[in-house]
Amino acid sequence: MSATAERLTVAPATRPVLPRHARLRFDKVREIWILLAPERVLLPDPVAVTVLQLCDGTRSVADLAATLAETYAAPVATIAADVTAMLQDLADKGFLIDAGARPA
């Protein structure tokens, strides 16, 4: 029996969070942030790290965009589009899930 996971479509109400198998860690030796998953390592840029640090499962994508728009003094619509695209790419690769869709 194989269970097929549905593809996460990132929307404004999505509450992104890293799944259990993925970790965002600071590598003290290299002084860089890394995103770890089984047999995979990503090196996110500083802006991506900021976004990922906000992905705690309590904030929606809309909340993330509003917070980042204040931080970077940019239009919310522009931030929302960029954040949604980045999070969708990570979700497609299995690095993000929707906390709102987790089973109880």
PDB file of C-alpha atoms in Angstrom:
ATOM      1  CA  MET A   1       0.000   0.000   0.000  1.00  0.00           C
ATOM      2  CA  SER A   2       1.538   3.332  -0.972  1.00  0.00           C
ATOM      3  CA  ALA A   3       0.234   6.657   0.202  1.00  0.00           C
ATOM      4  CA  THR A   4       0.671   9.475  -2.254  1.00  0.00           C
ATOM      5  CA  ALA A   5       1.162  12.843  -0.631  1.00  0.00           C
ATOM      6  CA  GLU A   6      -0.773  15.668  -2.194  1.00  0.00           C
ATOM      7  CA  ARG A   7       1.282  18.486  -3.632  1.00  0.00           C
ATOM      8  CA  LEU A   8       1.225  21.522  -1.371  1.00  0.00           C
ATOM      9  CA  THR A   9       0.033  24.616  -3.173  1.00  0.00           C
ATOM     10  CA  VAL A  10       1.298  27.631  -1.265  1.00  0.00           C
ATOM     11  CA  ALA A  11      -1.458  30.226  -0.782  1.00  0.00           C
ATOM     12  CA  PRO A  12      -1.855  33.301   1.454  1.00  0.00           C
ATOM     13  CA  ALA A  13      -3.512  31.182   4.179  1.00  0.00           C
ATOM     14  CA  THR A  14      -0.838  28.445   4.103  1.00  0.00           C
ATOM     15  CA  ARG A  15       1.087  28.184   7.388  1.00  0.00           C
ATOM     16  CA  PRO A  16       4.495  26.908   6.265  1.00  0.00           C
ATOM     17  CA  VAL A  17       6.752  24.915   8.551  1.00  0.00           C
ATOM     18  CA  LEU A  18       9.732  22.642   8.021  1.00  0.00           C
ATOM     19  CA  PRO A  19       8.786  18.948   8.195  1.00  0.00           C
ATOM     20  CA  ARG A  20      10.391  16.702  10.810  1.00  0.00           C
ATOM     21  CA  HIS A  21      13.077  15.523   8.397  1.00  0.00           C
ATOM     22  CA  ALA A  22      14.322  19.050   7.553  1.00  0.00           C
ATOM     23  CA  ARG A  23      16.378  21.391   9.728  1.00  0.00           C
ATOM     24  CA  LEU A  24      17.626  24.949   9.343  1.00  0.00           C
ATOM     25  CA  ARG A  25      21.002  25.125  11.075  1.00  0.00           C
ATOM     26  CA  PHE A  26      23.849  27.591  11.374  1.00  0.00           C
ATOM     27  CA  ASP A  27      27.190  25.989  10.474  1.00  0.00           C
ATOM     28  CA  LYS A  28      29.611  27.660  12.886  1.00  0.00           C
ATOM     29  CA  VAL A  29      32.696  26.370  11.067  1.00  0.00           C
ATOM     30  CA  ARG A  30      31.708  27.843   7.696  1.00  0.00           C
ATOM     31  CA  GLU A  31      29.628  30.667   9.230  1.00  0.00           C
ATOM     32  CA  ILE A  32      26.664  29.985   6.931  1.00  0.00           C
ATOM     33  CA  TRP A  33      23.072  28.833   7.293  1.00  0.00           C
ATOM     34  CA  ILE A  34      22.215  25.450   5.812  1.00  0.00           C
ATOM     35  CA  LEU A  35      18.930  23.690   5.212  1.00  0.00           C
ATOM     36  CA  LEU A  36      19.367  19.976   5.851  1.00  0.00           C
ATOM     37  CA  ALA A  37      17.193  17.060   4.781  1.00  0.00           C
ATOM     38  CA  PRO A  38      18.088  13.413   4.243  1.00  0.00           C
ATOM     39  CA  GLU A  39      20.736  13.266   1.517  1.00  0.00           C
ATOM     40  CA  ARG A  40      20.226  16.946   0.636  1.00  0.00           C
ATOM     41  CA  VAL A  41      21.738  20.244   1.710  1.00  0.00           C
ATOM     42  CA  LEU A  42      20.676  23.703   0.566  1.00  0.00           C
ATOM     43  CA  LEU A  43      22.591  26.931   1.136  1.00  0.00           C
ATOM     44  CA  PRO A  44      19.897  29.619   1.402  1.00  0.00           C
ATOM     45  CA  ASP A  45      20.827  33.265   0.884  1.00  0.00           C
ATOM     46  CA  PRO A  46      20.354  35.713   3.801  1.00  0.00           C
ATOM     47  CA  VAL A  47      16.862  36.783   2.711  1.00  0.00           C
ATOM     48  CA  ALA A  48      15.750  33.156   2.338  1.00  0.00           C
ATOM     49  CA  VAL A  49      17.102  32.445   5.841  1.00  0.00           C
ATOM     50  CA  THR A  50      14.999  35.316   7.202  1.00  0.00           C
ATOM     51  CA  VAL A  51      11.903  33.889   5.507  1.00  0.00           C
ATOM     52  CA  LEU A  52      12.631  30.345   6.712  1.00  0.00           C
ATOM     53  CA  GLN A  53      13.133  31.530  10.280  1.00  0.00           C
ATOM     54  CA  LEU A  54       9.606  32.959  10.171  1.00  0.00           C
ATOM     55  CA  CYS A  55       8.145  29.651   8.928  1.00  0.00           C
ATOM     56  CA  ASP A  56       7.119  28.339  12.336  1.00  0.00           C
ATOM     57  CA  GLY A  57       3.699  26.968  11.451  1.00  0.00           C
ATOM     58  CA  THR A  58       1.834  29.724  13.297  1.00  0.00           C
ATOM     59  CA  ARG A  59       2.197  32.466  10.694  1.00  0.00           C
ATOM     60  CA  SER A  60       0.439  32.364   7.338  1.00  0.00           C
ATOM     61  CA  VAL A  61       2.157  33.353   4.110  1.00  0.00           C
ATOM     62  CA  ALA A  62       0.158  36.607   4.261  1.00  0.00           C
ATOM     63  CA  ASP A  63       1.536  37.237   7.780  1.00  0.00           C
ATOM     64  CA  LEU A  64       5.073  36.516   6.573  1.00  0.00           C
ATOM     65  CA  ALA A  65       4.669  38.953   3.695  1.00  0.00           C
ATOM     66  CA  ALA A  66       3.366  41.695   6.007  1.00  0.00           C
ATOM     67  CA  THR A  67       6.238  41.197   8.455  1.00  0.00           C
ATOM     68  CA  LEU A  68       8.844  41.190   5.692  1.00  0.00           C
ATOM     69  CA  ALA A  69       7.275  44.234   3.998  1.00  0.00           C
ATOM     70  CA  GLU A  70       7.780  46.168   7.237  1.00  0.00           C
ATOM     71  CA  THR A  71      11.330  44.870   7.684  1.00  0.00           C
ATOM     72  CA  TYR A  72      12.426  45.637   4.131  1.00  0.00           C
ATOM     73  CA  ALA A  73      10.179  48.696   3.533  1.00  0.00           C
ATOM     74  CA  ALA A  74       8.755  47.153   0.369  1.00  0.00           C
ATOM     75  CA  PRO A  75       5.219  46.734  -0.998  1.00  0.00           C
ATOM     76  CA  VAL A  76       3.379  43.794   0.530  1.00  0.00           C
ATOM     77  CA  ALA A  77       2.203  42.573  -2.896  1.00  0.00           C
ATOM     78  CA  THR A  78       5.775  42.392  -4.202  1.00  0.00           C
ATOM     79  CA  ILE A  79       7.021  40.603  -1.086  1.00  0.00           C
ATOM     80  CA  ALA A  80       4.047  38.205  -1.132  1.00  0.00           C
ATOM     81  CA  ALA A  81       4.703  37.219  -4.745  1.00  0.00           C
ATOM     82  CA  ASP A  82       8.410  36.608  -4.120  1.00  0.00           C
ATOM     83  CA  VAL A  83       7.843  34.728  -0.846  1.00  0.00           C
ATOM     84  CA  THR A  84       5.102  32.571  -2.372  1.00  0.00           C
ATOM     85  CA  ALA A  85       7.351  31.601  -5.290  1.00  0.00           C
ATOM     86  CA  MET A  86      10.249  30.740  -2.961  1.00  0.00           C
ATOM     87  CA  LEU A  87       8.076  28.731  -0.574  1.00  0.00           C
ATOM     88  CA  GLN A  88       6.378  26.889  -3.436  1.00  0.00           C
ATOM     89  CA  ASP A  89       9.779  25.845  -4.785  1.00  0.00           C
ATOM     90  CA  LEU A  90      10.808  24.551  -1.347  1.00  0.00           C
ATOM     91  CA  ALA A  91       7.461  22.787  -0.867  1.00  0.00           C
ATOM     92  CA  ASP A  92       7.831  21.096  -4.258  1.00  0.00           C
ATOM     93  CA  LYS A  93      11.212  19.763  -3.109  1.00  0.00           C
ATOM     94  CA  GLY A  94       9.793  18.472   0.184  1.00  0.00           C
ATOM     95  CA  PHE A  95      11.358  21.117   2.432  1.00  0.00           C
ATOM     96  CA  LEU A  96       8.060  22.650   3.618  1.00  0.00           C
ATOM     97  CA  ILE A  97       4.640  21.476   4.696  1.00  0.00           C
ATOM     98  CA  ASP A  98       1.458  23.300   5.745  1.00  0.00           C
ATOM     99  CA  ALA A  99       1.043  23.230   9.527  1.00  0.00           C
ATOM    100  CA  GLY A 100      -2.691  23.729   9.003  1.00  0.00           C
ATOM    101  CA  ALA A 101      -2.892  20.481   7.048  1.00  0.00           C
ATOM    102  CA  ARG A 102      -1.117  18.338   9.665  1.00  0.00           C
ATOM    103  CA  PRO A 103      -3.170  15.515  11.127  1.00  0.00           C
ATOM    104  CA  ALA A 104      -4.108  16.049  14.762  1.00  0.00           C
TER     105      ALA A 104
END
